[in-house]
Amino acid sequence: MNLTDTDFDLFAVPATFAQDRAALDARWKELQREAHPDRFAAQGTAAQRVAMQWSVRINEAYQRLKDPVRRATYLCELNGAPINAENNTAMPPEFLMHQIEWREELEEAEDDAAIEKLREEVEAGRARALSSLDWLIDEKGDYPGAAKQIRALMFIERFAHDIEMKSDQLGQ
């Protein structure tokens, strides 16, 4: 293993969007056991420092690989299609209209039933977007297309957070 290996190489999994979460979890535990600084106590502080670097690297890779949006973002970046979400906010007009409709529905929501209806719509949109990423990345190898889908998914996830905040406000 090398600190500069990709997360996929480090975890010995294919560089694909579809991943087995249980396999990632098991591999993370295995890697953490191997790199735990306490295992290197007898070798001195330098060895423990290196083990700590490995531990941090393993945790960072695990966080990226277990999260579908971060994993897709990483795959796009590895394949020359950076997301650039802070600079590139271009979205298809129909997606923008849908965003506006959702925002209006959220502003008008006055009870749990309205919030729950919107939450279900957003979750269905998230599921469709994730399925689309699976197809774009693993089936088509269309990383620029996947980058656009990731930006849309980032909006959906932010909006889901906004729904939870509104739900909390209504509950008070």
PDB file of C-alpha atoms in Angstrom:
ATOM      1  CA  MET A   1       0.000   0.000   0.000  1.00  0.00           C
ATOM      2  CA  ASN A   2       1.025   3.520  -0.726  1.00  0.00           C
ATOM      3  CA  LEU A   3      -0.360   6.732   0.753  1.00  0.00           C
ATOM      4  CA  THR A   4      -0.930   7.992  -2.796  1.00  0.00           C
ATOM      5  CA  ASP A   5      -3.009   4.975  -3.892  1.00  0.00           C
ATOM      6  CA  THR A   6      -6.567   5.746  -4.877  1.00  0.00           C
ATOM      7  CA  ASP A   7      -9.224   5.050  -2.279  1.00  0.00           C
ATOM      8  CA  PHE A   8     -10.349   2.122  -4.403  1.00  0.00           C
ATOM      9  CA  ASP A   9      -6.845   0.649  -4.491  1.00  0.00           C
ATOM     10  CA  LEU A  10      -6.447   1.180  -0.765  1.00  0.00           C
ATOM     11  CA  PHE A  11      -9.683  -0.665  -0.061  1.00  0.00           C
ATOM     12  CA  ALA A  12      -9.034  -3.272  -2.768  1.00  0.00           C
ATOM     13  CA  VAL A  13     -12.406  -2.647  -4.440  1.00  0.00           C
ATOM     14  CA  PRO A  14     -13.221  -1.872  -8.077  1.00  0.00           C
ATOM     15  CA  ALA A  15     -13.273   1.796  -9.085  1.00  0.00           C
ATOM     16  CA  THR A  16     -17.027   1.807  -9.643  1.00  0.00           C
ATOM     17  CA  PHE A  17     -19.972   3.740  -8.298  1.00  0.00           C
ATOM     18  CA  ALA A  18     -21.750   0.599  -7.115  1.00  0.00           C
ATOM     19  CA  GLN A  19     -20.122  -0.600  -3.912  1.00  0.00           C
ATOM     20  CA  ASP A  20     -20.992  -3.168  -1.281  1.00  0.00           C
ATOM     21  CA  ARG A  21     -21.304  -1.194   1.954  1.00  0.00           C
ATOM     22  CA  ALA A  22     -20.745  -4.266   4.130  1.00  0.00           C
ATOM     23  CA  ALA A  23     -17.514  -5.044   2.257  1.00  0.00           C
ATOM     24  CA  LEU A  24     -16.348  -1.424   2.693  1.00  0.00           C
ATOM     25  CA  ASP A  25     -17.127  -1.567   6.411  1.00  0.00           C
ATOM     26  CA  ALA A  26     -15.266  -4.850   6.847  1.00  0.00           C
ATOM     27  CA  ARG A  27     -12.243  -3.627   4.892  1.00  0.00           C
ATOM     28  CA  TRP A  28     -12.177  -0.371   6.905  1.00  0.00           C
ATOM     29  CA  LYS A  29     -12.057  -2.323  10.163  1.00  0.00           C
ATOM     30  CA  GLU A  30      -9.316  -4.566   8.796  1.00  0.00           C
ATOM     31  CA  LEU A  31      -7.214  -1.623   7.613  1.00  0.00           C
ATOM     32  CA  GLN A  32      -7.684   0.221  10.895  1.00  0.00           C
ATOM     33  CA  ARG A  33      -6.516  -2.824  12.839  1.00  0.00           C
ATOM     34  CA  GLU A  34      -3.407  -3.062  10.649  1.00  0.00           C
ATOM     35  CA  ALA A  35      -2.568   0.635  10.945  1.00  0.00           C
ATOM     36  CA  HIS A  36      -3.546   1.326  14.548  1.00  0.00           C
ATOM     37  CA  PRO A  37      -0.746   3.360  16.192  1.00  0.00           C
ATOM     38  CA  ASP A  38      -0.806   1.183  19.337  1.00  0.00           C
ATOM     39  CA  ARG A  39       0.480  -1.739  17.259  1.00  0.00           C
ATOM     40  CA  PHE A  40       3.647   0.282  16.624  1.00  0.00           C
ATOM     41  CA  ALA A  41       4.325   1.453  20.188  1.00  0.00           C
ATOM     42  CA  ALA A  42       7.399  -0.751  20.516  1.00  0.00           C
ATOM     43  CA  GLN A  43       8.869   0.729  17.321  1.00  0.00           C
ATOM     44  CA  GLY A  44       8.948   4.290  18.627  1.00  0.00           C
ATOM     45  CA  THR A  45       7.261   7.594  17.971  1.00  0.00           C
ATOM     46  CA  ALA A  46       8.274   7.823  14.297  1.00  0.00           C
ATOM     47  CA  ALA A  47       6.543   4.518  13.526  1.00  0.00           C
ATOM     48  CA  GLN A  48       3.506   5.625  15.512  1.00  0.00           C
ATOM     49  CA  ARG A  49       3.403   8.897  13.574  1.00  0.00           C
ATOM     50  CA  VAL A  50       3.427   7.000  10.262  1.00  0.00           C
ATOM     51  CA  ALA A  51       0.707   4.696  11.578  1.00  0.00           C
ATOM     52  CA  MET A  52      -1.342   7.745  12.521  1.00  0.00           C
ATOM     53  CA  GLN A  53      -0.946   9.108   8.971  1.00  0.00           C
ATOM     54  CA  TRP A  54      -2.167   5.789   7.634  1.00  0.00           C
ATOM     55  CA  SER A  55      -5.084   5.800  10.027  1.00  0.00           C
ATOM     56  CA  VAL A  56      -6.122   9.282   8.886  1.00  0.00           C
ATOM     57  CA  ARG A  57      -5.732   8.293   5.218  1.00  0.00           C
ATOM     58  CA  ILE A  58      -7.840   5.161   5.744  1.00  0.00           C
ATOM     59  CA  ASN A  59     -10.590   7.165   7.489  1.00  0.00           C
ATOM     60  CA  GLU A  60     -10.640   9.790   4.740  1.00  0.00           C
ATOM     61  CA  ALA A  61     -10.913   7.103   2.057  1.00  0.00           C
ATOM     62  CA  TYR A  62     -13.658   5.320   3.971  1.00  0.00           C
ATOM     63  CA  GLN A  63     -15.697   8.520   4.359  1.00  0.00           C
ATOM     64  CA  ARG A  64     -15.419   9.144   0.604  1.00  0.00           C
ATOM     65  CA  LEU A  65     -16.228   5.599  -0.449  1.00  0.00           C
ATOM     66  CA  LYS A  66     -19.200   5.015   1.839  1.00  0.00           C
ATOM     67  CA  ASP A  67     -21.037   8.192   0.780  1.00  0.00           C
ATOM     68  CA  PRO A  68     -22.581   7.879  -2.700  1.00  0.00           C
ATOM     69  CA  VAL A  69     -22.260  11.580  -3.580  1.00  0.00           C
ATOM     70  CA  ARG A  70     -18.671  11.829  -2.385  1.00  0.00           C
ATOM     71  CA  ARG A  71     -17.812   8.541  -4.119  1.00  0.00           C
ATOM     72  CA  ALA A  72     -19.321   9.723  -7.421  1.00  0.00           C
ATOM     73  CA  THR A  73     -17.540  13.061  -7.078  1.00  0.00           C
ATOM     74  CA  TYR A  74     -14.246  11.264  -6.473  1.00  0.00           C
ATOM     75  CA  LEU A  75     -14.766   8.998  -9.490  1.00  0.00           C
ATOM     76  CA  CYS A  76     -15.522  11.992 -11.705  1.00  0.00           C
ATOM     77  CA  GLU A  77     -12.415  13.804 -10.473  1.00  0.00           C
ATOM     78  CA  LEU A  78     -10.254  10.709 -11.018  1.00  0.00           C
ATOM     79  CA  ASN A  79     -11.587  10.543 -14.571  1.00  0.00           C
ATOM     80  CA  GLY A  80     -11.032  14.183 -15.513  1.00  0.00           C
ATOM     81  CA  ALA A  81     -14.511  15.568 -14.853  1.00  0.00           C
ATOM     82  CA  PRO A  82     -14.292  17.713 -11.707  1.00  0.00           C
ATOM     83  CA  ILE A  83     -17.597  18.824 -10.212  1.00  0.00           C
ATOM     84  CA  ASN A  84     -16.661  22.496  -9.636  1.00  0.00           C
ATOM     85  CA  ALA A  85     -19.968  23.014  -7.825  1.00  0.00           C
ATOM     86  CA  GLU A  86     -18.887  26.393  -6.469  1.00  0.00           C
ATOM     87  CA  ASN A  87     -18.163  27.719  -9.986  1.00  0.00           C
ATOM     88  CA  ASN A  88     -20.508  25.683 -12.173  1.00  0.00           C
ATOM     89  CA  THR A  89     -24.153  25.901 -11.177  1.00  0.00           C
ATOM     90  CA  ALA A  90     -25.596  25.335 -14.655  1.00  0.00           C
ATOM     91  CA  MET A  91     -28.643  23.073 -14.565  1.00  0.00           C
ATOM     92  CA  PRO A  92     -31.174  21.996 -17.179  1.00  0.00           C
ATOM     93  CA  PRO A  93     -34.213  24.322 -17.302  1.00  0.00           C
ATOM     94  CA  GLU A  94     -36.629  21.559 -16.263  1.00  0.00           C
ATOM     95  CA  PHE A  95     -34.546  20.841 -13.153  1.00  0.00           C
ATOM     96  CA  LEU A  96     -34.511  24.550 -12.293  1.00  0.00           C
ATOM     97  CA  MET A  97     -38.301  24.696 -12.626  1.00  0.00           C
ATOM     98  CA  HIS A  98     -38.630  21.676 -10.376  1.00  0.00           C
ATOM     99  CA  GLN A  99     -36.381  23.357  -7.791  1.00  0.00           C
ATOM    100  CA  ILE A 100     -38.593  26.455  -7.844  1.00  0.00           C
ATOM    101  CA  GLU A 101     -41.730  24.330  -7.388  1.00  0.00           C
ATOM    102  CA  TRP A 102     -40.176  22.490  -4.445  1.00  0.00           C
ATOM    103  CA  ARG A 103     -39.091  25.764  -2.840  1.00  0.00           C
ATOM    104  CA  GLU A 104     -42.593  27.185  -3.196  1.00  0.00           C
ATOM    105  CA  GLU A 105     -44.118  24.026  -1.717  1.00  0.00           C
ATOM    106  CA  LEU A 106     -41.725  24.213   1.219  1.00  0.00           C
ATOM    107  CA  GLU A 107     -42.554  27.873   1.870  1.00  0.00           C
ATOM    108  CA  GLU A 108     -46.272  27.095   1.803  1.00  0.00           C
ATOM    109  CA  ALA A 109     -46.028  23.945   3.956  1.00  0.00           C
ATOM    110  CA  GLU A 110     -47.856  24.511   7.208  1.00  0.00           C
ATOM    111  CA  ASP A 111     -48.212  21.025   8.664  1.00  0.00           C
ATOM    112  CA  ASP A 112     -46.543  17.644   8.995  1.00  0.00           C
ATOM    113  CA  ALA A 113     -48.557  16.135   6.128  1.00  0.00           C
ATOM    114  CA  ALA A 114     -47.302  18.758   3.647  1.00  0.00           C
ATOM    115  CA  ILE A 115     -43.732  18.321   4.863  1.00  0.00           C
ATOM    116  CA  GLU A 116     -43.981  14.532   4.640  1.00  0.00           C
ATOM    117  CA  LYS A 117     -45.340  14.711   1.070  1.00  0.00           C
ATOM    118  CA  LEU A 118     -42.446  16.937   0.043  1.00  0.00           C
ATOM    119  CA  ARG A 119     -39.942  14.744   1.901  1.00  0.00           C
ATOM    120  CA  GLU A 120     -41.189  11.689  -0.043  1.00  0.00           C
ATOM    121  CA  GLU A 121     -40.921  13.539  -3.375  1.00  0.00           C
ATOM    122  CA  VAL A 122     -37.377  14.636  -2.592  1.00  0.00           C
ATOM    123  CA  GLU A 123     -36.361  11.145  -1.484  1.00  0.00           C
ATOM    124  CA  ALA A 124     -37.754   9.727  -4.735  1.00  0.00           C
ATOM    125  CA  GLY A 125     -35.785  12.368  -6.653  1.00  0.00           C
ATOM    126  CA  ARG A 126     -32.653  11.416  -4.736  1.00  0.00           C
ATOM    127  CA  ALA A 127     -33.171   7.724  -5.531  1.00  0.00           C
ATOM    128  CA  ARG A 128     -33.621   8.531  -9.240  1.00  0.00           C
ATOM    129  CA  ALA A 129     -30.479  10.679  -9.235  1.00  0.00           C
ATOM    130  CA  LEU A 130     -28.423   7.944  -7.544  1.00  0.00           C
ATOM    131  CA  SER A 131     -29.695   5.372 -10.020  1.00  0.00           C
ATOM    132  CA  SER A 132     -28.777   7.721 -12.839  1.00  0.00           C
ATOM    133  CA  LEU A 133     -25.254   8.054 -11.426  1.00  0.00           C
ATOM    134  CA  ASP A 134     -24.896   4.288 -11.343  1.00  0.00           C
ATOM    135  CA  TRP A 135     -25.873   4.152 -15.012  1.00  0.00           C
ATOM    136  CA  LEU A 136     -23.778   7.159 -16.105  1.00  0.00           C
ATOM    137  CA  ILE A 137     -20.612   6.048 -14.298  1.00  0.00           C
ATOM    138  CA  ASP A 138     -20.648   2.258 -14.295  1.00  0.00           C
ATOM    139  CA  GLU A 139     -22.549   1.583 -17.519  1.00  0.00           C
ATOM    140  CA  LYS A 140     -21.711   4.499 -19.827  1.00  0.00           C
ATOM    141  CA  GLY A 141     -18.476   5.842 -18.365  1.00  0.00           C
ATOM    142  CA  ASP A 142     -19.952   9.330 -18.930  1.00  0.00           C
ATOM    143  CA  TYR A 143     -18.106  11.284 -16.254  1.00  0.00           C
ATOM    144  CA  PRO A 144     -19.027  14.776 -17.544  1.00  0.00           C
ATOM    145  CA  GLY A 145     -22.694  13.703 -17.523  1.00  0.00           C
ATOM    146  CA  ALA A 146     -22.263  12.264 -14.048  1.00  0.00           C
ATOM    147  CA  ALA A 147     -20.719  15.549 -12.871  1.00  0.00           C
ATOM    148  CA  LYS A 148     -23.897  17.374 -13.935  1.00  0.00           C
ATOM    149  CA  GLN A 149     -26.006  14.801 -12.113  1.00  0.00           C
ATOM    150  CA  ILE A 150     -23.886  15.183  -8.971  1.00  0.00           C
ATOM    151  CA  ARG A 151     -24.485  18.938  -8.948  1.00  0.00           C
ATOM    152  CA  ALA A 152     -28.229  18.244  -9.151  1.00  0.00           C
ATOM    153  CA  LEU A 153     -27.946  15.667  -6.367  1.00  0.00           C
ATOM    154  CA  MET A 154     -26.084  18.187  -4.205  1.00  0.00           C
ATOM    155  CA  PHE A 155     -29.063  20.519  -4.551  1.00  0.00           C
ATOM    156  CA  ILE A 156     -31.465  17.706  -3.664  1.00  0.00           C
ATOM    157  CA  GLU A 157     -29.465  16.884  -0.538  1.00  0.00           C
ATOM    158  CA  ARG A 158     -29.298  20.547   0.529  1.00  0.00           C
ATOM    159  CA  PHE A 159     -33.023  20.840  -0.056  1.00  0.00           C
ATOM    160  CA  ALA A 160     -33.662  17.694   2.020  1.00  0.00           C
ATOM    161  CA  HIS A 161     -31.784  19.434   4.837  1.00  0.00           C
ATOM    162  CA  ASP A 162     -34.007  22.505   4.378  1.00  0.00           C
ATOM    163  CA  ILE A 163     -37.073  20.276   4.680  1.00  0.00           C
ATOM    164  CA  GLU A 164     -35.795  18.933   7.989  1.00  0.00           C
ATOM    165  CA  MET A 165     -35.185  22.467   9.248  1.00  0.00           C
ATOM    166  CA  LYS A 166     -38.743  23.483   8.278  1.00  0.00           C
ATOM    167  CA  SER A 167     -40.079  20.338   9.935  1.00  0.00           C
ATOM    168  CA  ASP A 168     -38.226  21.263  13.126  1.00  0.00           C
ATOM    169  CA  GLN A 169     -39.655  24.798  12.981  1.00  0.00           C
ATOM    170  CA  LEU A 170     -43.197  23.470  12.598  1.00  0.00           C
ATOM    171  CA  GLY A 171     -42.655  21.119  15.527  1.00  0.00           C
ATOM    172  CA  GLN A 172     -41.805  23.950  17.900  1.00  0.00           C
TER     173      GLN A 172
END
